[in-house]
């Protein structure tokens, strides 16, 4: 079965672990998210991978809400002089929406945490 990667979002930070959500559009028009979480502590690290089959409407709601937040107009890079926060990366390559590729290090657009809330149904914790 053929699949197309339409969304990648990754976020991580010091002592916070790392998460990546990759959402694929399948040949039949449905969607699947693969969520990878890496947690580190003084005891070592642990990796968890969760696969979520998504209804088309859930993904459509995400993209519509992201468009209302202005995500498709975000700048390519957000960097702060103080490097003690989180790093993140977003890439959208969906045939029905403008392409987006942006990232940040210790800085982000004002709607960043709203976007993270929108990603919850797609697997972001």
Coordinates of C-alpha atoms in Angstrom, one line a residue:
X1 CA 0.0 0.0 0.0
X2 CA 1.3 3.5 -0.9
X3 CA 1.5 6.2 1.6
X4 CA 2.5 9.9 1.5
X5 CA 4.0 11.7 4.5
X6 CA 1.9 14.9 4.9
X7 CA 3.0 16.1 8.4
X8 CA 6.1 15.9 10.5
X9 CA 6.3 17.6 13.9
X10 CA 9.2 17.1 16.3
X11 CA 9.8 18.8 19.6
X12 CA 12.4 18.3 22.4
X13 CA 14.1 20.0 25.2
X14 CA 16.5 19.6 28.0
X15 CA 15.1 17.1 30.5
X16 CA 11.8 17.0 28.6
X17 CA 12.4 14.1 26.2
X18 CA 11.7 14.2 22.5
X19 CA 8.6 13.5 20.5
X20 CA 8.0 13.2 16.8
X21 CA 4.6 12.9 15.1
X22 CA 4.6 11.7 11.5
X23 CA 1.2 11.6 9.7
X24 CA 0.8 9.7 6.5
X25 CA -2.1 9.8 4.0
X26 CA -2.7 6.2 2.8
X27 CA -3.7 5.2 -0.6
X28 CA -7.4 4.8 0.4
X29 CA -7.6 8.4 1.7
X30 CA -7.3 7.5 5.3
X31 CA -4.5 8.6 7.6
X32 CA -2.1 7.1 10.1
X33 CA 0.1 8.8 12.6
X34 CA 3.3 7.3 14.0
X35 CA 4.4 8.9 17.2
X36 CA 7.8 8.3 18.6
X37 CA 8.7 9.4 22.2
X38 CA 12.1 9.2 23.7
X39 CA 12.4 9.8 27.4
X40 CA 15.8 10.2 29.1
X41 CA 16.8 10.1 32.7
X42 CA 19.8 9.3 34.8
X43 CA 18.7 5.7 34.5
X44 CA 19.0 5.7 30.7
X45 CA 16.5 6.3 27.9
X46 CA 13.3 4.7 26.8
X47 CA 11.7 4.8 23.4
X48 CA 8.0 4.3 22.8
X49 CA 6.3 4.2 19.4
X50 CA 2.5 4.5 19.0
X51 CA 0.6 4.0 15.7
X52 CA -2.8 5.7 15.5
X53 CA -5.2 5.1 12.6
X54 CA -7.1 8.4 12.0
X55 CA -10.4 9.3 10.5
X56 CA -10.1 11.7 7.5
X57 CA -12.3 14.3 9.4
X58 CA -9.8 14.4 12.3
X59 CA -7.0 15.3 10.0
X60 CA -9.1 17.8 8.1
X61 CA -10.0 19.5 11.3
X62 CA -6.3 19.7 12.2
X63 CA -5.4 21.4 8.9
X64 CA -8.3 23.7 9.0
X65 CA -7.5 24.8 12.6
X66 CA -3.8 25.2 11.7
X67 CA -4.8 27.4 8.8
X68 CA -6.9 29.6 11.2
X69 CA -3.9 29.9 13.5
X70 CA -1.8 31.2 10.6
X71 CA 0.6 28.2 10.6
X72 CA 1.0 28.3 6.9
X73 CA 2.5 31.8 7.2
X74 CA 5.1 31.0 9.8
X75 CA 8.7 32.1 9.2
X76 CA 11.2 29.4 8.3
X77 CA 13.4 29.9 11.4
X78 CA 12.9 31.1 15.0
X79 CA 16.0 31.4 17.1
X80 CA 16.7 33.0 20.4
X81 CA 20.1 34.1 21.7
X82 CA 19.5 32.1 24.9
X83 CA 19.7 28.4 24.1
X84 CA 18.1 26.9 27.1
X85 CA 14.6 26.1 25.8
X86 CA 13.2 23.6 23.4
X87 CA 13.9 22.9 19.8
X88 CA 11.2 22.0 17.3
X89 CA 10.6 21.4 13.7
X90 CA 7.4 21.4 11.5
X91 CA 7.0 20.3 8.0
X92 CA 3.7 20.1 6.1
X93 CA 3.5 18.7 2.6
X94 CA -0.2 18.0 2.0
X95 CA -1.6 18.3 -1.5
X96 CA -4.5 20.5 -0.4
X97 CA -2.5 23.0 1.7
X98 CA 0.5 25.3 1.2
X99 CA 3.9 23.6 2.0
X100 CA 5.5 24.6 5.3
X101 CA 8.9 23.9 6.6
X102 CA 10.0 25.7 9.8
X103 CA 12.0 25.2 12.9
X104 CA 13.0 26.9 16.1
X105 CA 15.5 26.8 18.9
X106 CA 14.4 28.4 22.2
X107 CA 11.9 30.6 20.2
X108 CA 8.6 30.0 18.4
X109 CA 5.7 31.9 16.9
X110 CA 2.9 33.1 19.3
X111 CA 0.5 30.3 18.2
X112 CA 3.1 27.5 18.8
X113 CA 1.4 26.0 21.9
X114 CA -2.0 26.2 20.2
X115 CA -0.5 24.1 17.4
X116 CA 0.7 21.6 20.0
X117 CA -2.8 21.3 21.4
X118 CA -4.1 20.7 17.8
X119 CA -1.5 17.9 17.5
X120 CA -2.9 16.0 20.5
X121 CA -5.5 13.9 18.5
X122 CA -2.6 13.1 16.1
X123 CA -0.6 11.6 18.9
X124 CA 1.4 14.4 20.5
X125 CA 1.5 14.1 24.4

